[in-house]
């Protein structure tokens, strides 16, 4: 059985604090099923981090992407492509 559990926002924020740009990469299979890392959770985490950093006056760019399966290289390549902007 696969179990996914999201870390507390404070712990995530502390671990990414040194960076000015993040990619929050979700998975559309296992962790989506247990509501720990699918598209909805990626959006929620990104929003929470943006708010937390803004509250501290920090500037950070957070990109969001959810791919079909993180466990397969063919899908990971999608995340390696530069974002269209």
XYZ file of C-alpha atoms in Angstrom:
85
model
C 0.000 0.000 0.000
C 1.273 3.449 -0.896
C 0.624 6.199 1.614
C 1.346 9.833 0.890
C 1.302 12.517 3.525
C 2.046 16.202 3.090
C 4.535 17.837 5.428
C 3.445 20.831 7.485
C 3.598 24.151 5.607
C 6.082 25.581 8.124
C 8.493 22.707 7.481
C 8.184 23.052 3.703
C 8.633 26.824 3.907
C 11.772 26.465 6.032
C 13.327 23.976 3.629
C 12.717 26.126 0.527
C 13.433 29.520 2.133
C 16.905 29.904 0.543
C 15.456 29.759 -2.971
C 13.858 32.475 -5.080
C 12.210 30.136 -7.582
C 10.353 26.862 -6.989
C 8.558 24.232 -9.008
C 5.902 22.352 -7.101
C 5.527 19.121 -9.024
C 2.478 16.985 -8.405
C 1.672 13.463 -9.471
C -1.607 12.461 -11.065
C -1.656 8.905 -9.782
C -0.739 7.501 -6.352
C -0.538 10.665 -4.236
C -3.535 12.132 -6.037
C -5.579 9.164 -4.880
C -4.638 9.723 -1.226
C -5.065 13.518 -1.529
C -1.429 14.290 -0.714
C 0.088 15.565 -3.962
C -2.237 15.783 -6.918
C -3.208 18.892 -8.870
C -5.473 20.284 -6.134
C -2.819 19.824 -3.456
C -0.171 21.446 -5.673
C -2.383 24.509 -6.106
C -3.152 24.678 -2.383
C 0.513 24.339 -1.391
C 1.624 26.946 -3.925
C -0.980 29.422 -2.656
C -0.093 28.779 0.976
C 3.612 29.292 0.302
C 2.998 32.454 -1.728
C 0.948 33.892 1.128
C 3.475 32.864 3.770
C 6.426 34.371 1.894
C 4.478 37.526 1.006
C 3.611 37.948 4.691
C 7.360 37.881 5.451
C 8.068 40.363 2.663
C 10.008 37.791 0.644
C 9.863 37.596 -3.131
C 9.566 34.109 -4.597
C 8.419 32.692 -7.933
C 6.430 29.480 -7.618
C 5.532 27.452 -10.692
C 3.071 24.561 -10.542
C 2.880 21.413 -12.633
C 1.194 18.046 -12.226
C 2.296 15.182 -14.437
C 0.683 11.800 -15.021
C 3.231 9.711 -13.077
C 6.423 10.834 -11.364
C 7.658 7.259 -11.189
C 8.161 6.998 -14.970
C 10.923 8.814 -16.843
C 8.736 9.467 -19.890
C 6.484 11.686 -17.798
C 9.331 13.369 -15.893
C 10.678 14.738 -19.196
C 7.525 16.879 -19.393
C 8.608 18.616 -16.185
C 12.092 19.301 -17.572
C 10.776 21.377 -20.474
C 10.975 25.141 -19.966
C 7.647 26.729 -19.074
C 5.863 28.635 -21.825
C 5.806 32.324 -20.933
